[in-house]
C-alpha positions as semicolon CSV with decimal commas, in nm:
position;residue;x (nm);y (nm);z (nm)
1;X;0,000;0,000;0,000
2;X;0,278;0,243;0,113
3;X;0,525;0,199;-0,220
4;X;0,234;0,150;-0,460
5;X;0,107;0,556;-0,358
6;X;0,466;0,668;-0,512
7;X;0,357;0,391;-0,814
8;X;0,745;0,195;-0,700
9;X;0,685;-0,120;-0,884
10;X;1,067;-0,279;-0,749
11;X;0,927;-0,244;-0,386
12;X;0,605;-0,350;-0,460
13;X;0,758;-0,634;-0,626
14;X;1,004;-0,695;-0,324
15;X;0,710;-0,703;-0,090
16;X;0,507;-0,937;-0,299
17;X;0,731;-1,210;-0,255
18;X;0,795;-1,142;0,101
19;X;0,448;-1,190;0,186
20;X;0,404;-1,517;-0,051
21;X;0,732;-1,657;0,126
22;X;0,595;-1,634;0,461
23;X;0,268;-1,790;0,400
24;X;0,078;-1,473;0,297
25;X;-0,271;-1,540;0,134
26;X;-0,227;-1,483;-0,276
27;X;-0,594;-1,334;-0,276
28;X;-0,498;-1,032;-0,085
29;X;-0,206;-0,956;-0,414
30;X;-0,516;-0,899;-0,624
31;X;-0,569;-0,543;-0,481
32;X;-0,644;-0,372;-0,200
33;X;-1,022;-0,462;-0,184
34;X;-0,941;-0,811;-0,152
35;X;-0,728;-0,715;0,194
36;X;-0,885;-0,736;0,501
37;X;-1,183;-0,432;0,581
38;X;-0,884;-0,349;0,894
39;X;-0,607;-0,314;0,632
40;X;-0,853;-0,130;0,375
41;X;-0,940;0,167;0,653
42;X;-0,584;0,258;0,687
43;X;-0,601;0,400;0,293
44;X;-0,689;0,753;0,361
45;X;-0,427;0,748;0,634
46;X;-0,189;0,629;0,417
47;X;-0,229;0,895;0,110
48;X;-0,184;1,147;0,366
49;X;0,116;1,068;0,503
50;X;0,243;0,956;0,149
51;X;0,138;1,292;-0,041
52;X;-0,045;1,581;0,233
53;X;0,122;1,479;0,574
54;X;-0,006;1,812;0,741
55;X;-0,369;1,725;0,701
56;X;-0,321;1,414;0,898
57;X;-0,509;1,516;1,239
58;X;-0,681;1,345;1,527
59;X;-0,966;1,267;1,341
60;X;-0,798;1,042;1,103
61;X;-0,695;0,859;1,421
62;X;-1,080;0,862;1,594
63;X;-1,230;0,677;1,283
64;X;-0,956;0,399;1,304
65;X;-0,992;0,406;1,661
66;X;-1,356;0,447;1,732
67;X;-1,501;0,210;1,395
68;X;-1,675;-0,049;1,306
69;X;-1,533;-0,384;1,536
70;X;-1,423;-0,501;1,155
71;X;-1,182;-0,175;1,090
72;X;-1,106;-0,094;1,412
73;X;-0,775;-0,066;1,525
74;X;-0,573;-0,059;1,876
75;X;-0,338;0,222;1,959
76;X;-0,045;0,036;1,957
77;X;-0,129;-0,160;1,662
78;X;-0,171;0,190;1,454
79;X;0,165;0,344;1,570
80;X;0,343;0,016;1,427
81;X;0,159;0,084;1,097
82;X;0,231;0,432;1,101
83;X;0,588;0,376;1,134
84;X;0,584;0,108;0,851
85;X;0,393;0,333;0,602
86;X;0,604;0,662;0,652
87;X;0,905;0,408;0,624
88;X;0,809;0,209;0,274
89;X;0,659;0,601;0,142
90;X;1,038;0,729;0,228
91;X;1,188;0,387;0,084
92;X;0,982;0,419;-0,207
93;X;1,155;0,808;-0,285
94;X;1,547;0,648;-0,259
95;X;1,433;0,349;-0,484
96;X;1,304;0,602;-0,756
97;X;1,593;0,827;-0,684
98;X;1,866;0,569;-0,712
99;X;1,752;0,411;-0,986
100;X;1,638;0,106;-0,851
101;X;1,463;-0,110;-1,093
102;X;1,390;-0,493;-1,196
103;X;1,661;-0,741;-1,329
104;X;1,660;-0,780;-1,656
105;X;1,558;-1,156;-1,616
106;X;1,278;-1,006;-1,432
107;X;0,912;-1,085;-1,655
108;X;0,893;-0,708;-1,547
109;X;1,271;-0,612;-1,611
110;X;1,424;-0,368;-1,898
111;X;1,706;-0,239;-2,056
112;X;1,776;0,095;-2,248
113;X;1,779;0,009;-2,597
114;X;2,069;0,069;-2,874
115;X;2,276;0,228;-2,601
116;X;2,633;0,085;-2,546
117;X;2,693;0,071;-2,183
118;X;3,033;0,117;-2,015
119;X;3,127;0,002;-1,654
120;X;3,286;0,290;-1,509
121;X;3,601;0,155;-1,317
122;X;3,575;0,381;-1,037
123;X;3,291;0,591;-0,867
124;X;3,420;0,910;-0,966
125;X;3,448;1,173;-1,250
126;X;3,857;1,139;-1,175
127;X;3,973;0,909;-0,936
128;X;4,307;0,990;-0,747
129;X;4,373;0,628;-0,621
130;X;4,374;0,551;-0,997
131;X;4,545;0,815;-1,097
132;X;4,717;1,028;-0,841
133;X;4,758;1,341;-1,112
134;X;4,405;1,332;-1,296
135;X;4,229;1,614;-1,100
136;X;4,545;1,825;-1,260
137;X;4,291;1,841;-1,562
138;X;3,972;1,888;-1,399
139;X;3,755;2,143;-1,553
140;X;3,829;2,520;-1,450
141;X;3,436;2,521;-1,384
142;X;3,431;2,234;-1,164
143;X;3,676;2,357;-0,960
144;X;3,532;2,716;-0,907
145;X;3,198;2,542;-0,822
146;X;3,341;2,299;-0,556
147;X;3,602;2,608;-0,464
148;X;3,324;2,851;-0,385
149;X;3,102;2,600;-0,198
150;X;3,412;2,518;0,017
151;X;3,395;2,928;0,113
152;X;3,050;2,909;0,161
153;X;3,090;2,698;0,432
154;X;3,356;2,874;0,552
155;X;3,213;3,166;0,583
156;X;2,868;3,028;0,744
157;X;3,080;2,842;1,006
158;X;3,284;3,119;1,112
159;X;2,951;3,346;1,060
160;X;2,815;3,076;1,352
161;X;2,846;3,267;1,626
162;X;2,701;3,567;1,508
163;X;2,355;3,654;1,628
164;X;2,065;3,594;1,391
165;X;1,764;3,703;1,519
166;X;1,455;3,558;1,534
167;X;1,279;3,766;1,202
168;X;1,556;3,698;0,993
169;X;1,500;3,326;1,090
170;X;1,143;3,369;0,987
171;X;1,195;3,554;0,696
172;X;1,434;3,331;0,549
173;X;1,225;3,029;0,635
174;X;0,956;3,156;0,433
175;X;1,171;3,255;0,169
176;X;1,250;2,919;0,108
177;X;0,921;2,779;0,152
178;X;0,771;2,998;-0,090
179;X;1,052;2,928;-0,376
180;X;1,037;2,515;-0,327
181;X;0,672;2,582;-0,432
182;X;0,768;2,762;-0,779
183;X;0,823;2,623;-1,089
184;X;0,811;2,251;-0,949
185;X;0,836;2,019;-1,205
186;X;0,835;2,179;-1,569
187;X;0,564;2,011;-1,820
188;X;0,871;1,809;-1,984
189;X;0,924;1,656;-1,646
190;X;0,578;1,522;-1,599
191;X;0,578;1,267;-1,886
192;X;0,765;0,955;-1,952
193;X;0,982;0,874;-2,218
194;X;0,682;0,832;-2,458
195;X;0,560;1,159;-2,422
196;X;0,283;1,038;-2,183
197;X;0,178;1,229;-1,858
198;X;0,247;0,998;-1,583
199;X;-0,074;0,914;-1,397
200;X;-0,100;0,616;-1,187
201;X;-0,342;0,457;-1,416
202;X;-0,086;0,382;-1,616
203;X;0,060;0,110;-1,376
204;X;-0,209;-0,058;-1,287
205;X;0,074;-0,314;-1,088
206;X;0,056;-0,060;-0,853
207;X;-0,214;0,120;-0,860
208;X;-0,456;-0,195;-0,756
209;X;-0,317;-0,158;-0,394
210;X;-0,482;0,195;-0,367
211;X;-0,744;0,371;-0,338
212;X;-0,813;0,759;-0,469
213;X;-0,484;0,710;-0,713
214;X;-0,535;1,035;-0,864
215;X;-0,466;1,202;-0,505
216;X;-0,101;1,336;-0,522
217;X;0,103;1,572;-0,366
218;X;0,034;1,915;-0,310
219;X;0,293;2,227;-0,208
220;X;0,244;2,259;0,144
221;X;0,240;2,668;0,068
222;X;-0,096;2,832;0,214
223;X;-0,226;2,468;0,286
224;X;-0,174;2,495;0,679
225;X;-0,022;2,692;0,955
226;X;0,389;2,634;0,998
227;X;0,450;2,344;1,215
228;X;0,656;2,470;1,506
229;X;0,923;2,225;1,621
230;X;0,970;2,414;1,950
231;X;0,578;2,320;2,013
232;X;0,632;1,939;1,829
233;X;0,968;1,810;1,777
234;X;1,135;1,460;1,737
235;X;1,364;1,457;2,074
236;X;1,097;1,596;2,272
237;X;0,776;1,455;2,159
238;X;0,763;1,160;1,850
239;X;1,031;1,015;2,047
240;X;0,892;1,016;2,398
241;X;0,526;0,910;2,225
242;X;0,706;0,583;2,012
243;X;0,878;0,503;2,351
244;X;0,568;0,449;2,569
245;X;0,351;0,247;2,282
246;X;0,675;0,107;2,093
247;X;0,917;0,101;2,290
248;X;1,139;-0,160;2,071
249;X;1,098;0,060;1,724
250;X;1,144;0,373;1,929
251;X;1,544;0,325;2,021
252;X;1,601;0,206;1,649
253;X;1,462;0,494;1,476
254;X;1,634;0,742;1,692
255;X;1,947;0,570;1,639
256;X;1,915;0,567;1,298
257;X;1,838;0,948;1,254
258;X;2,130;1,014;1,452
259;X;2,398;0,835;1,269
260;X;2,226;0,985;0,946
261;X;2,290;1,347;1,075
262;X;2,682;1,257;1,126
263;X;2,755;1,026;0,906
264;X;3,008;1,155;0,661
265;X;3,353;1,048;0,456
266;X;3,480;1,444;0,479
267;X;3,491;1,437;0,118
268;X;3,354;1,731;-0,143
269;X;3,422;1,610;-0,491
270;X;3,768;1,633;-0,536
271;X;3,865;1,769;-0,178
272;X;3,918;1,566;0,129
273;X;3,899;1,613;0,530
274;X;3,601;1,829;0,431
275;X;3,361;1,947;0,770
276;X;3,042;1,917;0,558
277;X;2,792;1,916;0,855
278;X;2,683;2,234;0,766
279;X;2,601;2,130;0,384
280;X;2,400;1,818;0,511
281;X;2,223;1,999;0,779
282;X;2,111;2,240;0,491
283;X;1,956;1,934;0,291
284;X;1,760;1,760;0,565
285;X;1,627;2,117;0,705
286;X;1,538;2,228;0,312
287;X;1,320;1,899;0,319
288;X;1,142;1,970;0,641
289;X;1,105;2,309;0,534
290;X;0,916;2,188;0,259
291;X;0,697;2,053;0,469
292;X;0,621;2,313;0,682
293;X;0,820;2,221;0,941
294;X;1,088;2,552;1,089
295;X;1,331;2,516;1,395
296;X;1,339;2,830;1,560
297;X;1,756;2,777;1,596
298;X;1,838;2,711;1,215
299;X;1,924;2,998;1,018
300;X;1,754;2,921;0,685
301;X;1,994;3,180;0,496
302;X;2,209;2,830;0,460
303;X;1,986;2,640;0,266
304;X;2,040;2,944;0,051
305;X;2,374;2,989;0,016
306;X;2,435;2,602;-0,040
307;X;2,217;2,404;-0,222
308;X;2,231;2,491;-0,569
309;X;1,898;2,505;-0,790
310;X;1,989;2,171;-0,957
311;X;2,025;2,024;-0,623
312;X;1,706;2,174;-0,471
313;X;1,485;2,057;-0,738
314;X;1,595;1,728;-0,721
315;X;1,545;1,736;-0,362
316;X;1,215;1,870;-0,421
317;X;1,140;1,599;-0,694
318;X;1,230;1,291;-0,501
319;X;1,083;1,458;-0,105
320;X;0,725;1,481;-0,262
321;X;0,704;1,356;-0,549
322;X;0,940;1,051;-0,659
323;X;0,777;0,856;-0,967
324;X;0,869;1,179;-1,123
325;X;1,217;1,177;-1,069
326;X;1,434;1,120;-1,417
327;X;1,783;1,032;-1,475
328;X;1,815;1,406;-1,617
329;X;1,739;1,502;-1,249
330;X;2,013;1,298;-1,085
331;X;2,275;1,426;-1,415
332;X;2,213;1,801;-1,324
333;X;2,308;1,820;-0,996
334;X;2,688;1,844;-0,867
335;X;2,828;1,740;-1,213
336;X;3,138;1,690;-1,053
337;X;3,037;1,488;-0,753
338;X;3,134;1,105;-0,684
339;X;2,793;0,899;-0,739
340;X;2,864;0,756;-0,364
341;X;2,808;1,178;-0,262
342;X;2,502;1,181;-0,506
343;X;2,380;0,896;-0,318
344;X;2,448;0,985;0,036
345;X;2,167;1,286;-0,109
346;X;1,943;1,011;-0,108
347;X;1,982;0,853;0,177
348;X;1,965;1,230;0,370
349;X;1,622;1,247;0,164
350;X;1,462;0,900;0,323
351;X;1,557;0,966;0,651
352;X;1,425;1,358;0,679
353;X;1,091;1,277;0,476
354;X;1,074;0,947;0,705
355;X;1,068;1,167;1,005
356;X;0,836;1,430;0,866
357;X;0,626;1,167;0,817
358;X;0,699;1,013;1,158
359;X;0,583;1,402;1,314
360;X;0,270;1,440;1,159
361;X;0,180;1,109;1,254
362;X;0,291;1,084;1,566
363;X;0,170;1,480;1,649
364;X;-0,211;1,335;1,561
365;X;-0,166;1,018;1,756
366;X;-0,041;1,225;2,048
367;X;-0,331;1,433;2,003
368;X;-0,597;1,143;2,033
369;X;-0,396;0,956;2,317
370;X;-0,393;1,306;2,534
371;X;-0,827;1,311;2,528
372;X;-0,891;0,923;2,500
């Protein structure tokens, strides 16, 4: 249900078999009104959190709550299948951005025709363990790009201490809000190599597994209020709400979104021993702010000054939208880049839109719980 609302026919594929291997019934792989009535209530929930998380409120969580004895659920039961769908919906987004796709021996699998493929022998552009002198020829351009990022982050760092104050914050946090909502996706980018608009009637492997499949994202600009993370917040609240109904799911997550925010190889293209904290912190806040979502003690003026508009769009692309990310996407963004950097994007994208997910879940949950 979760990867078939971002159409990700590899996952839905994956999850297929998982379910046949341990003894799943086949009738329930002929769509999603063949599931149980319990499993077919949690659709609306799950479009929400896939496409509108903002709109999910405590009323969402009274109807599966408070229903029918055939669709109602427990408490506990619903915060493990919250967790699952925000965590296939943010899987879903790194398979589409990666590239992930069927094996060729696959009935479903593909290959680009009349194109001559090449292994590349190493994972960047110019590789210095191959060939200690090749970044001697590296394009003047690619070296002024990485050159003036480098200062960037410089100059924020030492820029640190300085006070910001509190309207700037704002101001730039809107800034940024209001530009990830402009000029999305041009018309060239909503079509598939046929010339076709993609719709999710056009993959009907997926789209039997949900219900409303025309209901899609939407730019969170003007749809609700800004979600405060001084008043909602992972450490404080999610976190604390996850421990006391799953407790064993609660440590794992938060472990997981902490070695995400530090994990690193101190490399920026062609540079080394590279502090690039700041630059990652910059992608996982431009996601939340896309969502709505503003820390009072980030100064938004970084997501600014260093993500570039290739970058952000693809960002953008794969956050809300991820059947609609194209190769052309992944191409335009730091040229120069390893493929491992362009990836560690990716996984920075699946674990900030898992926990956006996670907080407008978890804030209507925590709603419910405080007047049940």
């Amino acid at each position: 249900m979760a990867a078939a609302r971002h159409r990700c026919p590899y996952l839905v594929h994956v999850m297929k078999s998982k379910f046949l291997l341990n003894g799943g019934d086949p009738k329930w792989l002929q769509g999603i009104k063949y599931a149980p009535a319990k499993l077919q209530a949690l659709s609306t929930l799950n479009k929400y959190l896939a496409h509108r998380p903002w709109l999910v409120t405590h009323d969402h969580i009274k109807s599966l709550c408070q229903g029918d004895r055939h669709t109602r659920w427990q408490v506990s039961d619903l915060v493990q299948a919250i967790v699952l769908l925000c965590h296939f919906h943010s899987l879903a987004g790194f398979c589409h951005s990666t590239g992930l796709n069927f094996e060729i021996d696959h009935e479903r699998g593909h290959v680009f025709p009349n194109v001559i493929m090449q292994s590349p022998s190493n994972d960047t552009p110019c590789d210095p363990f191959m060939s200690p002198n090749c970044y001697e020829d590296t394009k003047p351009t690619a070296r002024e790009h990485v050159e003036v990022l480098l200062k960037e982050m410089k100059r924020l760092r030492e820029k640190g201490s300085e006070e910001v104050t509190s309207e700037e914050r704002h101001r730039h946090f809107e800034k940024e809000k209001s530009e990830a909502s402009q000029d999305f996706l041009p018309n060239d980018e909503n079509k598939d190599s046929s010339g076709n608009a993609n719709s999710m009637n056009d993959e009907p492997y997926c789209s039997r597994f949900v219900e409303d499949p025309e209901f899609s994202f939407q730019e969170f600009k003007n749809c609700a209020p800004t979600f405060r993370a001084l008043d909602y917040n992972w450490d404080d609240h999610a976190y604390m709400l996850l421990t006391e109904l799953y407790s064993e799911v609660a440590d794992l997550l938060d472990e997981k979104f902490k070695v995400m925010r530090s994990l690193t190889y101190k490399t920026l293209a062609f540079e080394s021993d590279v502090d690039t904290s700041s630059l990652r912190g910059a992608v996982w806040m431009y996601i939340h702010c896309m969502y709505g979502i503003m820390y009072d003690d980030y100064n938004y003026g970084e997501v600014h000054h260093l993500l570039e508009g290739p970058l952000k769009r693809f960002i953008r692309t794969v956050s809300s939208v991820p059947e609609k990310t194209t190769k052309s996407l992944y191409d335009n963004f730091w040229r120069d880049f390893r493929h491992s950097e362009k990836v560690h994007v990716s996984v920075i994208l699946l674990e900030a839109r898992l926990q956006v997910g996670l907080l407008y879940g978890m804030r209507a949950l925590q709603n419910y719980h405080s007047k049940s």
